[in-house]
Short mmCIF file of C-alpha atoms and ligand atoms in Angstrom, two decimals:
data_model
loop_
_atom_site.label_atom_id
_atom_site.label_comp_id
_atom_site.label_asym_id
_atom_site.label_seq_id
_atom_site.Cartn_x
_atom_site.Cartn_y
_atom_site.Cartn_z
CA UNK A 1 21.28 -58.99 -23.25
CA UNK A 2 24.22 -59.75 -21.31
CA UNK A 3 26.61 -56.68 -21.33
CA UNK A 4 30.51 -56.55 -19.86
CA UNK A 5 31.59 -53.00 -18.30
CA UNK A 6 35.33 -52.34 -18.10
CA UNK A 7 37.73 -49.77 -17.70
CA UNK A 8 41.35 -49.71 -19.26
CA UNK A 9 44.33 -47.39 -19.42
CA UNK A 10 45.40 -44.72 -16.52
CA UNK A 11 42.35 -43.87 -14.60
CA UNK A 12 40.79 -40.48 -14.53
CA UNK A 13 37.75 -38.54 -12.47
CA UNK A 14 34.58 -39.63 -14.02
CA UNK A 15 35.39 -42.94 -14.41
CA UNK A 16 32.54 -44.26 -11.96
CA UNK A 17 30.04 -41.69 -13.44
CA UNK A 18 30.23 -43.29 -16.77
CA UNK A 19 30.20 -46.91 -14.89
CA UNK A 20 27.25 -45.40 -12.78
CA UNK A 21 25.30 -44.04 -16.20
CA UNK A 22 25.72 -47.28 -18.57
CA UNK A 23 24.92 -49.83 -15.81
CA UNK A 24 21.58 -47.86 -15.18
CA UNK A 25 20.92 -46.75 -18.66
CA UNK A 26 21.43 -51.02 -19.84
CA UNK A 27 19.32 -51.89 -16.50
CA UNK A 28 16.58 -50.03 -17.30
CA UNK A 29 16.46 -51.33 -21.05
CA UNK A 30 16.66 -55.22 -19.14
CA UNK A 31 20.09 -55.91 -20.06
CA UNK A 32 22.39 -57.86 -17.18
CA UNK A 33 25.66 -56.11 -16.52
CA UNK A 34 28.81 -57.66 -15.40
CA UNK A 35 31.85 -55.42 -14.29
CA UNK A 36 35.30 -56.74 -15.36
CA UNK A 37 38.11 -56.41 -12.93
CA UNK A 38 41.45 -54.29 -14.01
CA UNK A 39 40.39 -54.05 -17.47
CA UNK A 40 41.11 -56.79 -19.77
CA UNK A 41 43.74 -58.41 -17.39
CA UNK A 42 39.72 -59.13 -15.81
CA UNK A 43 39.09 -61.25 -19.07
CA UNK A 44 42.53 -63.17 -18.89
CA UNK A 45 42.41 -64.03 -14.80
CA UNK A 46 38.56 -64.10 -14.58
CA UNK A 47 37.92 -61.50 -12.54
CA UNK A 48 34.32 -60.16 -12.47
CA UNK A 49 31.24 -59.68 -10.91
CA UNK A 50 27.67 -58.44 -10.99
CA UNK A 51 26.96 -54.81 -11.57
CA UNK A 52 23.31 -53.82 -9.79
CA UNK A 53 21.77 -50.24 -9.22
CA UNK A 54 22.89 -50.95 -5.42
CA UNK A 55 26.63 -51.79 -6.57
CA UNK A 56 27.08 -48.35 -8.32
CA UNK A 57 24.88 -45.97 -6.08
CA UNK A 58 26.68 -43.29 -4.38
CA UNK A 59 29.78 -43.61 -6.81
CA UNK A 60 28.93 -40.39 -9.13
CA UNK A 61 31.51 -38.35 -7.18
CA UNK A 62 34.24 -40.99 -6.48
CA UNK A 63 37.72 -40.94 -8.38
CA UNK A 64 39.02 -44.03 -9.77
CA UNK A 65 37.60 -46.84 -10.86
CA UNK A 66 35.45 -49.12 -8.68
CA UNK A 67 36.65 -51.64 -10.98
CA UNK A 68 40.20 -51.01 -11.13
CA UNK A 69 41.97 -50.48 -14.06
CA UNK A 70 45.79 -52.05 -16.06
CA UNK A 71 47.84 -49.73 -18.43
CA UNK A 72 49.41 -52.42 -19.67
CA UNK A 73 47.08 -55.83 -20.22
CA UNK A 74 47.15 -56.46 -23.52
CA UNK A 75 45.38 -59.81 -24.57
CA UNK A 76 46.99 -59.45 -27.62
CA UNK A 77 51.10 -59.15 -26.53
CA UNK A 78 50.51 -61.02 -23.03
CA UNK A 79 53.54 -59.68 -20.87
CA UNK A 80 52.71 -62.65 -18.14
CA UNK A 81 53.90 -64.82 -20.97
CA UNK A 82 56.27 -63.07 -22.86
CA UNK A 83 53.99 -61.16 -25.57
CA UNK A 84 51.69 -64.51 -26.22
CA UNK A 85 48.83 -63.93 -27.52
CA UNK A 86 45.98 -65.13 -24.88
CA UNK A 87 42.89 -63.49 -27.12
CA UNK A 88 41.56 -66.78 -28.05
CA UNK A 89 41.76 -68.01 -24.24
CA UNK A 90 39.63 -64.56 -23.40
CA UNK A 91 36.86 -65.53 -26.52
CA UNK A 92 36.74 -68.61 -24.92
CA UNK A 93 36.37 -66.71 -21.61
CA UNK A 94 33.53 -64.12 -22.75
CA UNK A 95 31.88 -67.03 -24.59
CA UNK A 96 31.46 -69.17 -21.04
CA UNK A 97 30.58 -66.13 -19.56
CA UNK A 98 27.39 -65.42 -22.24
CA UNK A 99 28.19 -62.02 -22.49
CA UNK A 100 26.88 -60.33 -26.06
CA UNK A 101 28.95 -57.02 -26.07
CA UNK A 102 31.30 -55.15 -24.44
CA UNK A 103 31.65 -51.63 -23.42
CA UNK A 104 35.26 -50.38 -22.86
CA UNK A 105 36.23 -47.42 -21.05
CA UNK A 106 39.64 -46.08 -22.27
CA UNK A 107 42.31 -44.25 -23.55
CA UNK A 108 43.74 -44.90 -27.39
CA UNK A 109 45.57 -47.84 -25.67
CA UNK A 110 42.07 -49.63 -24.61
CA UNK A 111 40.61 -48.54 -28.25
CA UNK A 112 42.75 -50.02 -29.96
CA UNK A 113 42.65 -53.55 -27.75
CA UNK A 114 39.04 -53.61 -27.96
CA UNK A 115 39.45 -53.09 -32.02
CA UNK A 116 41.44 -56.40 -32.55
CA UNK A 117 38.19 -57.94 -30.52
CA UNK A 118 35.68 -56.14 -32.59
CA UNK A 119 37.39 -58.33 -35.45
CA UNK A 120 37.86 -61.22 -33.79
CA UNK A 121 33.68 -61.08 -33.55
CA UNK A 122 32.83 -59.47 -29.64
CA UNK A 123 30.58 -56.37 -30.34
CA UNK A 124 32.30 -53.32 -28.50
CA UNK A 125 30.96 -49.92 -27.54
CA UNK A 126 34.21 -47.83 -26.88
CA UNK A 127 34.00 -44.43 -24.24
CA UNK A 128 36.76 -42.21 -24.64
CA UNK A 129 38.58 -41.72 -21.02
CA UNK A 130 41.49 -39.47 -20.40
CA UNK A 131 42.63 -36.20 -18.85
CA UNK A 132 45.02 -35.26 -21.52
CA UNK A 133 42.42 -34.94 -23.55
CA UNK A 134 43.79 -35.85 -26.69
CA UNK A 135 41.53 -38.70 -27.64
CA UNK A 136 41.11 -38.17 -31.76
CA UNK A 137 37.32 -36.93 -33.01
CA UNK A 138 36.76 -36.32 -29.74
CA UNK A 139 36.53 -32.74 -29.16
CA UNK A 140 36.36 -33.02 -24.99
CA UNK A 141 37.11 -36.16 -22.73
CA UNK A 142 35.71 -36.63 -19.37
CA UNK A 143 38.42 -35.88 -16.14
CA UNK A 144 40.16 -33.43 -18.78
CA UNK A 145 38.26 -30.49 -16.48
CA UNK A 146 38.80 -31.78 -13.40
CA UNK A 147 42.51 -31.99 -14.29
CA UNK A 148 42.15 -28.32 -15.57
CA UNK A 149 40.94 -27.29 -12.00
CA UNK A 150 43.65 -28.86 -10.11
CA UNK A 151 46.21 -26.96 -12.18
CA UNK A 152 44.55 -23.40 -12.32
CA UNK A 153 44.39 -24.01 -8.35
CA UNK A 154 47.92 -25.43 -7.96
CA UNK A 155 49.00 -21.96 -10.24
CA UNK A 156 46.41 -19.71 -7.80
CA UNK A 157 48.52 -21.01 -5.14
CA UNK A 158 52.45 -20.96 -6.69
CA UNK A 159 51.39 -17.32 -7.91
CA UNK A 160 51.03 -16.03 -4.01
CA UNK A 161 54.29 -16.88 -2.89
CA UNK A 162 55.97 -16.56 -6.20
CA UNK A 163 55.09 -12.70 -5.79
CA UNK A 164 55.69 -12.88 -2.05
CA UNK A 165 59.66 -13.59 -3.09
CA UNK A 166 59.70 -12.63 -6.06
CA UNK A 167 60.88 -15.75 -7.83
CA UNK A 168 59.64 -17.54 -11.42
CA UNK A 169 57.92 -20.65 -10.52
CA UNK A 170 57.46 -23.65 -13.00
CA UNK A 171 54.49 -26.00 -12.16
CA UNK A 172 55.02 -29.28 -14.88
CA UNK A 173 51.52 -30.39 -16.03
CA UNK A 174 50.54 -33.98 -17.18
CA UNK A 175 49.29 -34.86 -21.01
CA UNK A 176 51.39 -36.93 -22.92
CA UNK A 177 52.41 -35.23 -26.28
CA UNK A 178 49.34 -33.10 -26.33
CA UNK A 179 49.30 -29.50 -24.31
CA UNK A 180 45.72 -29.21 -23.23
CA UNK A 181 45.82 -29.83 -19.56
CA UNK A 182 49.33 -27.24 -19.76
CA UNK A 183 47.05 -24.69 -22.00
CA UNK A 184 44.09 -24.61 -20.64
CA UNK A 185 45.47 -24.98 -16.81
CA UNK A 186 47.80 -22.17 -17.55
CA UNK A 187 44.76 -19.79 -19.30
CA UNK A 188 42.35 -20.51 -16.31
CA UNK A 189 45.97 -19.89 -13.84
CA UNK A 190 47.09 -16.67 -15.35
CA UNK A 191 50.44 -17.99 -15.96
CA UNK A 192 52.60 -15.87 -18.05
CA UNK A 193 54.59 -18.47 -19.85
CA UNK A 194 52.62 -21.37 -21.72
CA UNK A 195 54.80 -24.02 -23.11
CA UNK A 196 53.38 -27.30 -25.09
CA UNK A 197 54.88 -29.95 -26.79
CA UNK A 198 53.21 -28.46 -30.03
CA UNK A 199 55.12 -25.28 -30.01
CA UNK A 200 58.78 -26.13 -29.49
CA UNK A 201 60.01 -23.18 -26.68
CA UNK A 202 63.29 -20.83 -27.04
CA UNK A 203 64.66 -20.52 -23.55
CA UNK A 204 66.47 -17.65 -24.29
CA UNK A 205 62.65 -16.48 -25.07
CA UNK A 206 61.48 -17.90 -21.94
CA UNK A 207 64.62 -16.06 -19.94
CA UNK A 208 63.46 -12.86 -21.82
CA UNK A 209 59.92 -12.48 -20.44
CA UNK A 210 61.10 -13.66 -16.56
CA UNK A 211 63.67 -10.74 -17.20
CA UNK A 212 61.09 -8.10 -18.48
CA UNK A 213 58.91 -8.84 -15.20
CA UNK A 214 61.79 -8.85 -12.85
CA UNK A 215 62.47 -5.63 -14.56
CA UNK A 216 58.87 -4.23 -13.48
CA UNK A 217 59.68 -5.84 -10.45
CA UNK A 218 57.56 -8.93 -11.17
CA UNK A 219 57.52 -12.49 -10.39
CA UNK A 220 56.77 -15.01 -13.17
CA UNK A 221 54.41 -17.62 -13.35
CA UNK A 222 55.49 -20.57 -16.08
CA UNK A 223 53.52 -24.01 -17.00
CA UNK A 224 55.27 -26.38 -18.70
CA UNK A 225 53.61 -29.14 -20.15
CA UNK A 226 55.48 -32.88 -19.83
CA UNK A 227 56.34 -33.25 -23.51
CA UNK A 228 56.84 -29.71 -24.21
CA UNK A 229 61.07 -29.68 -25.58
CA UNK A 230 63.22 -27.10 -26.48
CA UNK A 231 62.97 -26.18 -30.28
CA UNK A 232 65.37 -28.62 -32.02
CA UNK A 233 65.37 -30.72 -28.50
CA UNK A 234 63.99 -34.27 -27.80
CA UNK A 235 60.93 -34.66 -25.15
CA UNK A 236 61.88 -35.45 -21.32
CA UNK A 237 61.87 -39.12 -20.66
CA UNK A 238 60.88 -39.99 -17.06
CA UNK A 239 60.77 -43.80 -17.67
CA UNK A 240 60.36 -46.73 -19.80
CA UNK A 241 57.71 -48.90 -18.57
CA UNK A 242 58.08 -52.47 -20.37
CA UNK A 243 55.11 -54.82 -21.67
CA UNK A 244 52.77 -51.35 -21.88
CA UNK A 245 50.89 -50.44 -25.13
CA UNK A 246 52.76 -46.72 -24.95
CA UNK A 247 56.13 -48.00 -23.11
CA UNK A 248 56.90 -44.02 -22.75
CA UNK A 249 56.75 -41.72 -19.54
CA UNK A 250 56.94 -38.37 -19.45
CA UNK A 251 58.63 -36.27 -17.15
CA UNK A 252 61.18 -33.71 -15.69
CA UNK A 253 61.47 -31.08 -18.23
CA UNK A 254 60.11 -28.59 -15.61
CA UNK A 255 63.53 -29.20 -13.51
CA UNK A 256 65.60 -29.17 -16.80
CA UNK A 257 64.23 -25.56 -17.68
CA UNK A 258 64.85 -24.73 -14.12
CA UNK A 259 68.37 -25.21 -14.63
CA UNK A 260 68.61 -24.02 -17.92
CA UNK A 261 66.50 -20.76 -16.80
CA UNK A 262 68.68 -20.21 -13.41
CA UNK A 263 71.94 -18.96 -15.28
CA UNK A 264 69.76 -16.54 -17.69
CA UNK A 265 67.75 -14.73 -14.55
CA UNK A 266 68.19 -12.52 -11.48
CA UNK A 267 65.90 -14.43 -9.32
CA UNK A 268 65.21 -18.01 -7.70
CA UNK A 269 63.73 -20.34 -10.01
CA UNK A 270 61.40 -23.03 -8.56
CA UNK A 271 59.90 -26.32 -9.77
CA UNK A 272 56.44 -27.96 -8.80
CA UNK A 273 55.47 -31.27 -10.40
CA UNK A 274 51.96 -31.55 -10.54
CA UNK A 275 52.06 -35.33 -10.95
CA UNK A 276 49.14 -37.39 -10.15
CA UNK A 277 47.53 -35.39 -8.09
CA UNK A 278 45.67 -33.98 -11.47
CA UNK A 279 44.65 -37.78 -12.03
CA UNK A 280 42.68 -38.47 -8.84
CA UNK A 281 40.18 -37.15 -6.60
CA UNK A 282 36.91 -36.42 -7.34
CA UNK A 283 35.27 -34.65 -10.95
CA UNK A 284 33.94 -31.90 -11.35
CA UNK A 285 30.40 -31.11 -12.09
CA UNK A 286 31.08 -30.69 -15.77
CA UNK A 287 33.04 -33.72 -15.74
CA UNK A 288 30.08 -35.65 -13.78
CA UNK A 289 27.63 -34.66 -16.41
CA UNK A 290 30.12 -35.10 -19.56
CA UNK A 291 30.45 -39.07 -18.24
CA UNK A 292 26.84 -39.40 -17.46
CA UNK A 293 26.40 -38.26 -21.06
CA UNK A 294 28.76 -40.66 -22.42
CA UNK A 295 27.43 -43.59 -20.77
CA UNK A 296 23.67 -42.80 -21.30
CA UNK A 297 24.77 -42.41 -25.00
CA UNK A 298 27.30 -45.83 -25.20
CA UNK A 299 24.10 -48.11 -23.38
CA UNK A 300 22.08 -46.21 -26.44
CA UNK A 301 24.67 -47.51 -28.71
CA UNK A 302 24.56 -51.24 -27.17
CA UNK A 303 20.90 -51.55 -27.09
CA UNK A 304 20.22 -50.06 -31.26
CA UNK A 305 23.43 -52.30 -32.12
CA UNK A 306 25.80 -50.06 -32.98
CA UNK A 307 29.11 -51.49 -32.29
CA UNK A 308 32.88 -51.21 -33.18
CA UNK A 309 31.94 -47.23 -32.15
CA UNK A 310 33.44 -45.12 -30.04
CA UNK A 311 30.66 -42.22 -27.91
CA UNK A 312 32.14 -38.94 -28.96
CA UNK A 313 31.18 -35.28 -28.27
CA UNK A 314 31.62 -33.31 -31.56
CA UNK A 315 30.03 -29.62 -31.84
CA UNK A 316 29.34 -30.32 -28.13
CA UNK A 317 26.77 -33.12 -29.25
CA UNK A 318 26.94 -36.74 -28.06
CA UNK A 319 27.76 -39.18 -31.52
CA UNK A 320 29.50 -41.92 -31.57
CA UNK A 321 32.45 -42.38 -34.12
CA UNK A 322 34.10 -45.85 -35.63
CA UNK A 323 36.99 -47.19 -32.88
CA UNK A 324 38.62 -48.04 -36.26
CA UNK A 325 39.73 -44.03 -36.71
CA UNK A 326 40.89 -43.15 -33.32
CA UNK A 327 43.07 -46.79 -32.19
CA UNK A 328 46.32 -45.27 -32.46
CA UNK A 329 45.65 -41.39 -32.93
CA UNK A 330 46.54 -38.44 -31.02
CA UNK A 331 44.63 -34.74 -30.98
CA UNK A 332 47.32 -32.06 -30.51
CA UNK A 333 46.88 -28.69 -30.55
CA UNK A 334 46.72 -27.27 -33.84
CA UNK A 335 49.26 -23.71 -34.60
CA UNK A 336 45.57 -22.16 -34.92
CA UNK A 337 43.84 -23.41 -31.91
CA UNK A 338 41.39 -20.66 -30.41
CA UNK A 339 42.95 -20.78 -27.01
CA UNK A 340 46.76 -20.03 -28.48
CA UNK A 341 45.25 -17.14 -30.67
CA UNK A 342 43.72 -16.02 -27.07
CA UNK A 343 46.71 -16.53 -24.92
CA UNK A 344 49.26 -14.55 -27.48
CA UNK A 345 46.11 -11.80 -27.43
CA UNK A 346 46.96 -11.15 -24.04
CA UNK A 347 50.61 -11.03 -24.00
CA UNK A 348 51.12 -15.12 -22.51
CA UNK A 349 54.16 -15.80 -23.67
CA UNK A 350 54.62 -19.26 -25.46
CA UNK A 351 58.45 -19.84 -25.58
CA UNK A 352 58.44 -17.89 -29.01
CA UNK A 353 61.31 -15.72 -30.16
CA UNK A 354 60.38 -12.26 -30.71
CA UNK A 355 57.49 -13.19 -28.92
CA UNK A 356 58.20 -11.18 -25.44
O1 F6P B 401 47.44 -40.46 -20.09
C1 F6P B 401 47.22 -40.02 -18.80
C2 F6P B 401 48.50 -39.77 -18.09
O2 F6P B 401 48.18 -39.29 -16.80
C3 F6P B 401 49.48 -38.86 -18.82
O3 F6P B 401 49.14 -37.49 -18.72
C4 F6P B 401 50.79 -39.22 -18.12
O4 F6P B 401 51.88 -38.98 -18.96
C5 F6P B 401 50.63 -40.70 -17.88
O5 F6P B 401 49.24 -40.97 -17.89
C6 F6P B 401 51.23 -41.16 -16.59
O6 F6P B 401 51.16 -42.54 -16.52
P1 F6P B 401 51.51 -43.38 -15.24
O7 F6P B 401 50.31 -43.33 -14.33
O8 F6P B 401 51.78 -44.73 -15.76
O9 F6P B 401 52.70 -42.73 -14.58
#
C-alpha cells in the first residue's frame, strides 16, 4: 500500500503527533507513506516527499505542520485560475503517483474537499483537526486543549493586574461560531463574564455585573468569544478572505464591547486579543495523546479498508464516523451544555438579563 499524508485548513498543536502516529502505525503494517506539501495545493503543484520513521522522529511536541498547510486550496473552485476546477488534473496526479488512499488532516473545510474525492473514486481516511473544537460527531478535537491552556493562562495573568487597578479586562478568544475555546478558557480562568456566540449577551447585563464588583470593590474578568454578538446584533467581521472555503474572519468584538462597556462603568476597561498565539506552540500532553490516538486509529482505518470515514472520539472512545455527515457541519454549544449549567452554578455571568 501506498498511502498520502496531508494536512489542510488553519493549523493547530498536534498536528505533527497525528503525522508522527499514522506514518508509524502504516510503516509498521508495510505501507509506503508520502507527505503532501500545503495540503491539497501539494496535489495541484506536486509537492511531496517521502515520509520515514527518521523524517517524523522528534516531531511529537512541535506546533505546526511539518508539512505545511493552505486554508484556501480547493481542487474543486481553483482560485489560481479563477474557481476552475483542477480535480481531474490532481486524479491524474495521485494516479502517476500510485498512491491507494489518502489520509486528510482537517477542519470541515478539508472534510468536505476530501468528500468530492471520495466520489470521484480516491479512498480517504479523514482526522478531525481544529482548536475551536467544533468539528460535528466529534465530541473533542486535538489542539482544542492546548488552546484552552493558553487562554486560562492569558486570564491567570490579565486577572493580576486587573485587580492591581482595579479595571474590567476583556481577553477575545478564537473559535469561529462555536464558544468552546471562550467557555472552557474562561471556566479553567475564573473569569466572571462568559460570552459565546450561542448565547446572544445584553450589555446592559454585562455593565451590571462589572458594576456589582466595582461595588464590592472588585475588578472584573470578561472572555469574549470572536462570534459572540449582542442579542439582536450581527457577529464582528474582521475580514473577508477571497477564494477560501469559509471566506469569513472573525474579530474585534472584544474592542466593540470595550466601548460599548466604557460609558456604562466607573472603571478602565481594557482589551486583549488572544489571536494566534492560541493556534501555535507546542500541545499539551492530552493533546499529544488525543492525536496519537487519532492517527493510530485512521492507519487502523486505512489498513481494514474503511474509507470515506472520518476518526472520531465519541463517549471518549476512538470510532470513526462517515466524512459524508460532518462536510459542512458545525458543533455549537447546546442551551444545556454541562459546562453552562456549571458556570451559571457558580454565579459566571453569561451576558443574560436578570442574570447578575
Ligand atoms: O478555525 C481555527 C481558527 O483559528 C478560528 O478560531 C479563527 O477564526 C480562524 O481560524 C482564523 O483564521 P486565520 O488564521 O485565517 O486568521
Amino acid at each position: 500500500m501506498h498511502i498520502g499524508i496531508l494536512t489542510g485548513g488553519g493549523d493547530c498543536p498536534g498536528l505533527n503527533a497525528v503525522i508522527r502516529a499514522v506514518t508509524l502505525a502504516l510503516l509498521a503494517d508495510g505501507a509506503r507513506v508520502t507527505g503532501i506539501e500545503r495540503g491539497f495545493l501539494g496535489l495541484v503543484e506536486h509537492r511531496v516527499r517521502p515520509l520515514d520513521a527518521a523524517a517524523v522522529t522528534g516531531i511529537l511536541a512541535e506546533g505546526g505542520t511539518i508539512l505545511g498547510t493552505h486554508n484556501k486550496a480547493n481542487p474543486f473552485e481553483w482560485f489560481g485560475a479563477e474557481g476552475a476546477d483542477v480535480s481531474g488534473e490532481v486524479m491524474a496526479y495521485v494516479h502517476a503517483l500510485g498512491l491507494d488512499a489518502l489520509v486528510a488532516i482537517g477542519g470541515d473545510g478539508t472534510m468536505s474537499i476530501a468528500q468530492r474525492f471520495c466520489a470521484l473514486g480516491l479512498p480517504v481516511v479523514g482526522v478531525p483537526k481544529t482548536i475551536d473544537n467544533d468539528i460535528a460527531l466529534n465530541e473533542r478535537s486535538f489542539g482544542f486543549d492546548s488552546a484552552v491552556a493558553v487562554v486560562a493562562e492569558a486570564l491567570d495573568r490579565l486577572a493580576t493586574t486587573a485587580r492591581s487597578h482595579g479595571r474590567v479586562m476583556i481577553a477575545e478568544t478564537m473559535g469561529r461560531y462555536a464558544g468552546w475555546i471562550a467557555l472552557e478558557g474562561g471556566l479553567a480562568g475564573g473569569a466572571d463574564v462568559i460570552l459565546i456566540p450561542e448565547q446572544p449577551f445584553d450589555v446592559d447585563a454585562v455593565a451590571a455585573r462589572c458594576r456589582a464588583n466595582e461595588d464590592a470593590g472588585g475588578c472584573t474578568l470578561v472572555c469574549i468569544a470572536e462570534g459572540a454578538h449582542e442579542r439582536g446584533g450581527a457577529m464582528t467581521v474582521r475580514a473577508q478572505v477571497a477564494d477560501s472555503p469559509d471566506p469569513i474572519r472573525l474579530g474585534g468584538v472584544g474592542h466593540w464591547l470595550q466601548h460599548a462597556l466604557q460609558p456604562r462603568v466607573r472603571s478602565e476597561v481594557r482589551t486583549t486579543l488572544l489571536g494566534h498565539v492560541q493556534r501555535g506552540g507546542t500541545p499539551t500532553p492530552y493533546d499529544r495523546v488525543l492525536a496519537t490516538r487519532f492517527g493510530v486509529h485512521a492507519a487502523r482505518l486505512v489498513a481494514t479498508g474503511q474509507f470515506g470515514r472520518m476518526v472520531a472520539l465519541q463517549g471518549g472512545v476512538c470510532t470513526s464516523v462517515p466524512i459524508a455527515e460532518v462536510a459542512n457541519r458545525n458543533r455549537t454549544v447546546p442551551p444545556d451544555d454541562e459546562l453552562l449549567r456549571a458556570a451559571r452554578a457558580i454565579g459566571v455571568s453569561l451576558g443574560q438579563a436578570g442574570q447578575g
